[in-house]
Structures are given as structure tokens and as C-alpha cells.
Amino acid sequence: MPAVKIAPSILAADFANFGAECRAAEAQGADWIHVDVMDGHFVPNITFGPAMCKALRPHITTVMDVHLMIAPVDPYIEAFADAGADMLTAHVEAGPHLHRTLQAIRAAGVKPGVALNPGTPAEAVAPVLDMVDLICVMTVNPGFGGQKFIESQVAKIAQLKRMIGDRPIHLEVDGGVDAQTAGRVVEAGADVLVAGSAVFRGGSASAPAPYGENIRAIRAATEGVWA
């Protein structure tokens, strides 16, 4: 099995110091940087858009994993691609034409991902399994960080892992991931863990050692869970 990737969500970082926060997280062991884009319409919060992603790009040397919690998605794909996203993940629930959206992301030169809200069944992504590089399982309701992990989603992760089979698709988990929940989601089949407050808690860009401790604790919780 591939090594588990830890993708800190900058939603939990210092908003006034994002560039330094991204550099600090990577220096402390982050594999990807997860950017949560929210529009105040599809989800009840507003974060940032393509201009912020473009500003962050020079500070990220790993993977910029951009999670689009917006509706509609299609009009903004080109702007986020131009901003330097490596991965663009759209929600099943965000519009009527998921197939078209994923085609457009791929055509823009970016790896496409698809996300499922807690109330959306795994079967919703069956028609597009051969079009995506990543499936993101929301283990909280999207819109805010710091929510409690929804236990019922572990079975969905396992179901999606079976559906993926031998396809080269990352299975990402986003929401309430910490050292207590990481082992269970990895055992179910996840290989990318998005963590916000569980990574950025206790440190800062100028004193980032706690970020490394937090990342190592999450990673340690996943060791040895695969057969």
C-alpha cells in the first residue's frame, strides 16, 4: 500500500500569514496543502478564491489540493487551474452535470477529484470512477472546521475502497481527522488525510514545531493498520 499522505487544511491556519503557514507545514512534514474554497451558497461560509490560490502557489512546493465547495463550479475551473491548483475537487451535489465538470477540470490540465457529503451514498460516484484521480469523503458537513467526526462515514470509505479496486485513485478523508480517528479511516482504505486544527493546534508559522509533532502523531496512528 502507498504511504498515507497528510494534507493540512489552511482553514485552520493563521489567515494573516498563509504563505508562511504553508511553508511551515511543509517543513514539518506535510505531504500536501489542502485549500478549502467556500462560497457562502453551497456551504454556509465564505473563504477565498482563485486570487488567494495564486498568491499561495509560490509558497507550496508539494501538492496544492483545492477543494471547491462552491456551486456552480464550471465557470471557475479555468481560474483555479490558472492559479496553480494541482488537484481540483468538485462536489457530487454542486450541480447537475458532474461528468461535464470532471471533463473540464481534466481539460484544464488539473487532476480532477470528486467529493461526497455525509448524506450522499458511495454509489453516486460509480459513473465517474474512471474519470477521477481522487475521491474525497466528507466526514463532517462541509462549511466549517473543527466539527466532530461522523462515525457512519467509515463504512462509506470502505465501500468506496472496494469500488475503486485497482484504479489509481486517491481516497481522501476530510473532517474531524486527528490521531484518534486517523487509524480507523486508513484501515477502511483512505490514503490522504485532511486535518486542520489537528495539525495547526499549538503552533505558529514562527514556532512551528507543534505542527510537526501533530503530523507525526496522526501518521503514527496509521502505522501498521494495513494488512
PDB file of C-alpha atoms in Angstrom, residues 1-200:
ATOM      1  CA  MET A   1       0.000   0.000   0.000  1.00  0.00           C
ATOM      2  CA  PRO A   2       1.144   3.590  -0.600  1.00  0.00           C
ATOM      3  CA  ALA A   3       2.224   5.738   2.308  1.00  0.00           C
ATOM      4  CA  VAL A   4      -0.512   7.806   3.898  1.00  0.00           C
ATOM      5  CA  LYS A   5      -0.396  11.470   2.906  1.00  0.00           C
ATOM      6  CA  ILE A   6      -1.168  14.190   5.425  1.00  0.00           C
ATOM      7  CA  ALA A   7      -2.797  17.286   3.917  1.00  0.00           C
ATOM      8  CA  PRO A   8      -3.132  20.136   6.419  1.00  0.00           C
ATOM      9  CA  SER A   9      -6.114  22.390   5.755  1.00  0.00           C
ATOM     10  CA  ILE A  10      -5.128  26.044   5.837  1.00  0.00           C
ATOM     11  CA  LEU A  11      -8.642  26.851   7.011  1.00  0.00           C
ATOM     12  CA  ALA A  12      -7.197  26.243  10.488  1.00  0.00           C
ATOM     13  CA  ALA A  13      -4.046  28.311   9.906  1.00  0.00           C
ATOM     14  CA  ASP A  14      -3.362  31.996  10.555  1.00  0.00           C
ATOM     15  CA  PHE A  15      -5.322  33.866   7.876  1.00  0.00           C
ATOM     16  CA  ALA A  16      -2.949  36.836   8.089  1.00  0.00           C
ATOM     17  CA  ASN A  17       0.105  34.677   7.406  1.00  0.00           C
ATOM     18  CA  PHE A  18      -0.901  31.973   4.922  1.00  0.00           C
ATOM     19  CA  GLY A  19       2.310  31.883   2.906  1.00  0.00           C
ATOM     20  CA  ALA A  20       4.482  31.331   5.958  1.00  0.00           C
ATOM     21  CA  GLU A  21       1.972  28.827   7.356  1.00  0.00           C
ATOM     22  CA  CYS A  22       2.160  26.731   4.173  1.00  0.00           C
ATOM     23  CA  ARG A  23       5.955  26.768   4.242  1.00  0.00           C
ATOM     24  CA  ALA A  24       5.995  25.847   7.919  1.00  0.00           C
ATOM     25  CA  ALA A  25       3.543  22.957   7.475  1.00  0.00           C
ATOM     26  CA  GLU A  26       5.595  21.513   4.619  1.00  0.00           C
ATOM     27  CA  ALA A  27       8.831  21.902   6.549  1.00  0.00           C
ATOM     28  CA  GLN A  28       7.232  19.994   9.431  1.00  0.00           C
ATOM     29  CA  GLY A  29       6.240  17.036   7.261  1.00  0.00           C
ATOM     30  CA  ALA A  30       3.033  17.878   5.372  1.00  0.00           C
ATOM     31  CA  ASP A  31       2.694  15.950   2.114  1.00  0.00           C
ATOM     32  CA  TRP A  32       0.035  18.164   0.518  1.00  0.00           C
ATOM     33  CA  ILE A  33      -1.585  21.520   1.350  1.00  0.00           C
ATOM     34  CA  HIS A  34      -5.398  21.466   1.334  1.00  0.00           C
ATOM     35  CA  VAL A  35      -7.190  24.677   0.335  1.00  0.00           C
ATOM     36  CA  ASP A  36     -10.886  24.894   1.238  1.00  0.00           C
ATOM     37  CA  VAL A  37     -12.794  27.170  -1.138  1.00  0.00           C
ATOM     38  CA  MET A  38     -16.263  28.121   0.149  1.00  0.00           C
ATOM     39  CA  ASP A  39     -18.810  30.426  -1.449  1.00  0.00           C
ATOM     40  CA  GLY A  40     -21.464  31.133   1.202  1.00  0.00           C
ATOM     41  CA  HIS A  41     -24.000  29.476  -1.090  1.00  0.00           C
ATOM     42  CA  PHE A  42     -23.168  25.797  -1.448  1.00  0.00           C
ATOM     43  CA  VAL A  43     -21.862  25.897   2.135  1.00  0.00           C
ATOM     44  CA  PRO A  44     -22.603  28.388   4.934  1.00  0.00           C
ATOM     45  CA  ASN A  45     -19.227  30.100   4.961  1.00  0.00           C
ATOM     46  CA  ILE A  46     -17.029  32.207   2.666  1.00  0.00           C
ATOM     47  CA  THR A  47     -13.282  31.683   2.472  1.00  0.00           C
ATOM     48  CA  PHE A  48     -11.247  32.596  -0.603  1.00  0.00           C
ATOM     49  CA  GLY A  49     -10.991  32.239  -4.347  1.00  0.00           C
ATOM     50  CA  PRO A  50      -8.526  31.949  -7.245  1.00  0.00           C
ATOM     51  CA  ALA A  51      -6.555  35.073  -6.327  1.00  0.00           C
ATOM     52  CA  MET A  52      -5.672  33.615  -2.932  1.00  0.00           C
ATOM     53  CA  CYS A  53      -4.675  30.300  -4.506  1.00  0.00           C
ATOM     54  CA  LYS A  54      -2.432  32.138  -6.959  1.00  0.00           C
ATOM     55  CA  ALA A  55      -0.811  34.040  -4.085  1.00  0.00           C
ATOM     56  CA  LEU A  56      -0.237  30.788  -2.179  1.00  0.00           C
ATOM     57  CA  ARG A  57       1.219  28.857  -5.100  1.00  0.00           C
ATOM     58  CA  PRO A  58       4.833  30.108  -4.732  1.00  0.00           C
ATOM     59  CA  HIS A  59       4.774  29.040  -1.068  1.00  0.00           C
ATOM     60  CA  ILE A  60       3.688  25.439  -1.782  1.00  0.00           C
ATOM     61  CA  THR A  61       6.287  23.018  -3.110  1.00  0.00           C
ATOM     62  CA  THR A  62       4.213  19.862  -2.692  1.00  0.00           C
ATOM     63  CA  VAL A  63       0.628  19.461  -3.944  1.00  0.00           C
ATOM     64  CA  MET A  64      -1.962  22.249  -3.865  1.00  0.00           C
ATOM     65  CA  ASP A  65      -5.147  20.285  -3.209  1.00  0.00           C
ATOM     66  CA  VAL A  66      -8.038  22.680  -3.890  1.00  0.00           C
ATOM     67  CA  HIS A  67     -11.442  21.616  -2.567  1.00  0.00           C
ATOM     68  CA  LEU A  68     -14.220  23.523  -4.320  1.00  0.00           C
ATOM     69  CA  MET A  69     -17.217  23.809  -2.012  1.00  0.00           C
ATOM     70  CA  ILE A  70     -18.949  26.084  -4.494  1.00  0.00           C
ATOM     71  CA  ALA A  71     -21.899  25.995  -6.854  1.00  0.00           C
ATOM     72  CA  PRO A  72     -21.803  26.387  -9.773  1.00  0.00           C
ATOM     73  CA  VAL A  73     -18.310  25.001 -10.308  1.00  0.00           C
ATOM     74  CA  ASP A  74     -17.734  25.104 -14.054  1.00  0.00           C
ATOM     75  CA  PRO A  75     -17.350  28.899 -14.505  1.00  0.00           C
ATOM     76  CA  TYR A  76     -14.402  28.926 -12.082  1.00  0.00           C
ATOM     77  CA  ILE A  77     -12.414  25.886 -13.209  1.00  0.00           C
ATOM     78  CA  GLU A  78     -10.138  27.796 -15.569  1.00  0.00           C
ATOM     79  CA  ALA A  79      -9.359  30.467 -12.957  1.00  0.00           C
ATOM     80  CA  PHE A  80      -8.366  27.899 -10.326  1.00  0.00           C
ATOM     81  CA  ALA A  81      -6.317  25.976 -12.887  1.00  0.00           C
ATOM     82  CA  ASP A  82      -4.513  29.177 -13.858  1.00  0.00           C
ATOM     83  CA  ALA A  83      -3.910  29.859 -10.163  1.00  0.00           C
ATOM     84  CA  GLY A  84      -1.795  26.709  -9.964  1.00  0.00           C
ATOM     85  CA  ALA A  85      -4.039  24.049  -8.442  1.00  0.00           C
ATOM     86  CA  ASP A  86      -2.652  20.525  -8.806  1.00  0.00           C
ATOM     87  CA  MET A  87      -5.966  18.923  -7.814  1.00  0.00           C
ATOM     88  CA  LEU A  88      -9.465  20.375  -8.151  1.00  0.00           C
ATOM     89  CA  THR A  89     -12.202  18.537  -6.280  1.00  0.00           C
ATOM     90  CA  ALA A  90     -15.841  19.256  -7.064  1.00  0.00           C
ATOM     91  CA  HIS A  91     -18.850  18.012  -5.131  1.00  0.00           C
ATOM     92  CA  VAL A  92     -21.340  15.498  -6.475  1.00  0.00           C
ATOM     93  CA  GLU A  93     -24.069  17.695  -5.002  1.00  0.00           C
ATOM     94  CA  ALA A  94     -22.902  21.001  -6.514  1.00  0.00           C
ATOM     95  CA  GLY A  95     -24.544  20.704  -9.900  1.00  0.00           C
ATOM     96  CA  PRO A  96     -26.430  18.558 -12.406  1.00  0.00           C
ATOM     97  CA  HIS A  97     -23.517  17.716 -14.725  1.00  0.00           C
ATOM     98  CA  LEU A  98     -20.714  16.091 -12.727  1.00  0.00           C
ATOM     99  CA  HIS A  99     -19.354  14.274 -15.796  1.00  0.00           C
ATOM    100  CA  ARG A 100     -19.009  17.566 -17.673  1.00  0.00           C
ATOM    101  CA  THR A 101     -17.352  19.233 -14.689  1.00  0.00           C
ATOM    102  CA  LEU A 102     -14.740  16.491 -14.364  1.00  0.00           C
ATOM    103  CA  GLN A 103     -14.071  16.623 -18.113  1.00  0.00           C
ATOM    104  CA  ALA A 104     -13.499  20.372 -17.848  1.00  0.00           C
ATOM    105  CA  ILE A 105     -11.092  20.012 -14.926  1.00  0.00           C
ATOM    106  CA  ARG A 106      -9.035  17.440 -16.827  1.00  0.00           C
ATOM    107  CA  ALA A 107      -9.079  19.598 -19.963  1.00  0.00           C
ATOM    108  CA  ALA A 108      -7.708  22.496 -17.903  1.00  0.00           C
ATOM    109  CA  GLY A 109      -4.636  20.421 -17.110  1.00  0.00           C
ATOM    110  CA  VAL A 110      -5.548  19.689 -13.495  1.00  0.00           C
ATOM    111  CA  LYS A 111      -6.212  16.359 -11.798  1.00  0.00           C
ATOM    112  CA  PRO A 112      -9.944  16.004 -11.063  1.00  0.00           C
ATOM    113  CA  GLY A 113     -11.401  14.913  -7.766  1.00  0.00           C
ATOM    114  CA  VAL A 114     -14.963  14.330  -6.583  1.00  0.00           C
ATOM    115  CA  ALA A 115     -16.295  14.873  -3.059  1.00  0.00           C
ATOM    116  CA  LEU A 116     -19.274  13.362  -1.265  1.00  0.00           C
ATOM    117  CA  ASN A 117     -21.174  14.950   1.598  1.00  0.00           C
ATOM    118  CA  PRO A 118     -22.093  12.747   4.587  1.00  0.00           C
ATOM    119  CA  GLY A 119     -25.649  12.266   3.309  1.00  0.00           C
ATOM    120  CA  THR A 120     -24.560  11.223  -0.195  1.00  0.00           C
ATOM    121  CA  PRO A 121     -24.129   7.491  -0.871  1.00  0.00           C
ATOM    122  CA  ALA A 122     -20.951   5.989  -2.299  1.00  0.00           C
ATOM    123  CA  GLU A 123     -22.885   4.852  -5.369  1.00  0.00           C
ATOM    124  CA  ALA A 124     -23.134   8.473  -6.520  1.00  0.00           C
ATOM    125  CA  VAL A 125     -19.570   8.342  -7.873  1.00  0.00           C
ATOM    126  CA  ALA A 126     -19.893   4.979  -9.635  1.00  0.00           C
ATOM    127  CA  PRO A 127     -20.495   6.524 -13.089  1.00  0.00           C
ATOM    128  CA  VAL A 128     -17.325   8.652 -12.895  1.00  0.00           C
ATOM    129  CA  LEU A 129     -14.801   6.295 -11.288  1.00  0.00           C
ATOM    130  CA  ASP A 130     -12.721   6.163 -14.453  1.00  0.00           C
ATOM    131  CA  MET A 131     -12.560   9.973 -14.685  1.00  0.00           C
ATOM    132  CA  VAL A 132     -11.079  10.939 -11.323  1.00  0.00           C
ATOM    133  CA  ASP A 133      -7.723  10.919  -9.555  1.00  0.00           C
ATOM    134  CA  LEU A 134      -9.229  11.425  -6.107  1.00  0.00           C
ATOM    135  CA  ILE A 135     -12.409  10.743  -4.150  1.00  0.00           C
ATOM    136  CA  CYS A 136     -12.944  12.853  -1.040  1.00  0.00           C
ATOM    137  CA  VAL A 137     -15.238  11.574   1.705  1.00  0.00           C
ATOM    138  CA  MET A 138     -16.563  14.348   3.920  1.00  0.00           C
ATOM    139  CA  THR A 139     -16.640  13.078   7.490  1.00  0.00           C
ATOM    140  CA  VAL A 140     -18.246  16.316   8.670  1.00  0.00           C
ATOM    141  CA  ASN A 141     -20.798  18.514   6.949  1.00  0.00           C
ATOM    142  CA  PRO A 142     -18.835  20.961   4.791  1.00  0.00           C
ATOM    143  CA  GLY A 143     -18.641  24.612   5.687  1.00  0.00           C
ATOM    144  CA  PHE A 144     -16.722  24.908   8.943  1.00  0.00           C
ATOM    145  CA  GLY A 145     -13.610  23.472  10.526  1.00  0.00           C
ATOM    146  CA  GLY A 146     -13.429  21.905  13.957  1.00  0.00           C
ATOM    147  CA  GLN A 147     -16.538  19.710  13.711  1.00  0.00           C
ATOM    148  CA  LYS A 148     -16.900  16.269  15.252  1.00  0.00           C
ATOM    149  CA  PHE A 149     -16.068  13.257  13.089  1.00  0.00           C
ATOM    150  CA  ILE A 150     -19.176  11.441  11.766  1.00  0.00           C
ATOM    151  CA  GLU A 151     -18.586   7.766  12.533  1.00  0.00           C
ATOM    152  CA  SER A 152     -21.061   6.443   9.950  1.00  0.00           C
ATOM    153  CA  GLN A 153     -18.737   7.547   7.156  1.00  0.00           C
ATOM    154  CA  VAL A 154     -16.138   4.861   7.936  1.00  0.00           C
ATOM    155  CA  ALA A 155     -18.324   2.243   6.243  1.00  0.00           C
ATOM    156  CA  LYS A 156     -18.651   4.523   3.211  1.00  0.00           C
ATOM    157  CA  ILE A 157     -14.864   4.807   2.980  1.00  0.00           C
ATOM    158  CA  ALA A 158     -14.581   1.012   2.978  1.00  0.00           C
ATOM    159  CA  GLN A 159     -17.299   0.733   0.321  1.00  0.00           C
ATOM    160  CA  LEU A 160     -15.530   3.256  -1.903  1.00  0.00           C
ATOM    161  CA  LYS A 161     -12.246   1.415  -1.475  1.00  0.00           C
ATOM    162  CA  ARG A 162     -13.916  -1.715  -2.815  1.00  0.00           C
ATOM    163  CA  MET A 163     -15.433   0.238  -5.701  1.00  0.00           C
ATOM    164  CA  ILE A 164     -12.052   1.753  -6.609  1.00  0.00           C
ATOM    165  CA  GLY A 165     -10.438  -1.674  -6.875  1.00  0.00           C
ATOM    166  CA  ASP A 166      -7.087  -1.397  -8.616  1.00  0.00           C
ATOM    167  CA  ARG A 167      -7.716   2.022 -10.144  1.00  0.00           C
ATOM    168  CA  PRO A 168      -5.014   4.613  -9.287  1.00  0.00           C
ATOM    169  CA  ILE A 169      -7.396   6.812  -7.281  1.00  0.00           C
ATOM    170  CA  HIS A 170      -6.557   8.527  -4.002  1.00  0.00           C
ATOM    171  CA  LEU A 171      -9.183   8.090  -1.293  1.00  0.00           C
ATOM    172  CA  GLU A 172      -9.191  11.231   0.823  1.00  0.00           C
ATOM    173  CA  VAL A 173     -10.958  11.864   4.127  1.00  0.00           C
ATOM    174  CA  ASP A 174     -11.830  15.404   5.194  1.00  0.00           C
ATOM    175  CA  GLY A 175     -13.326  16.350   8.551  1.00  0.00           C
ATOM    176  CA  GLY A 176     -12.556  15.590  12.161  1.00  0.00           C
ATOM    177  CA  VAL A 177      -9.370  13.718  11.330  1.00  0.00           C
ATOM    178  CA  ASP A 178      -6.908  13.520  14.212  1.00  0.00           C
ATOM    179  CA  ALA A 179      -4.741  10.955  15.992  1.00  0.00           C
ATOM    180  CA  GLN A 180      -7.875   9.300  17.380  1.00  0.00           C
ATOM    181  CA  THR A 181      -9.724   8.861  14.074  1.00  0.00           C
ATOM    182  CA  ALA A 182      -6.871   8.509  11.568  1.00  0.00           C
ATOM    183  CA  GLY A 183      -6.252   4.816  12.153  1.00  0.00           C
ATOM    184  CA  ARG A 184      -9.866   3.856  11.510  1.00  0.00           C
ATOM    185  CA  VAL A 185     -10.168   5.725   8.221  1.00  0.00           C
ATOM    186  CA  VAL A 186      -6.864   4.376   6.935  1.00  0.00           C
ATOM    187  CA  GLU A 187      -7.855   0.861   7.934  1.00  0.00           C
ATOM    188  CA  ALA A 188     -11.039   1.394   5.892  1.00  0.00           C
ATOM    189  CA  GLY A 189      -8.957   2.367   2.856  1.00  0.00           C
ATOM    190  CA  ALA A 190      -8.123   6.073   2.984  1.00  0.00           C
ATOM    191  CA  ASP A 191      -4.664   7.208   1.876  1.00  0.00           C
ATOM    192  CA  VAL A 192      -4.956  11.022   2.105  1.00  0.00           C
ATOM    193  CA  LEU A 193      -5.930  12.616   5.405  1.00  0.00           C
ATOM    194  CA  VAL A 194      -7.040  16.246   5.561  1.00  0.00           C
ATOM    195  CA  ALA A 195      -6.526  17.715   9.023  1.00  0.00           C
ATOM    196  CA  GLY A 196      -6.967  21.315  10.074  1.00  0.00           C
ATOM    197  CA  SER A 197      -6.953  22.121  13.771  1.00  0.00           C
ATOM    198  CA  ALA A 198      -5.367  18.724  14.498  1.00  0.00           C
ATOM    199  CA  VAL A 199      -2.243  19.935  12.639  1.00  0.00           C
ATOM    200  CA  PHE A 200      -2.178  23.673  13.326  1.00  0.00           C
TER     201      PHE A 200
END
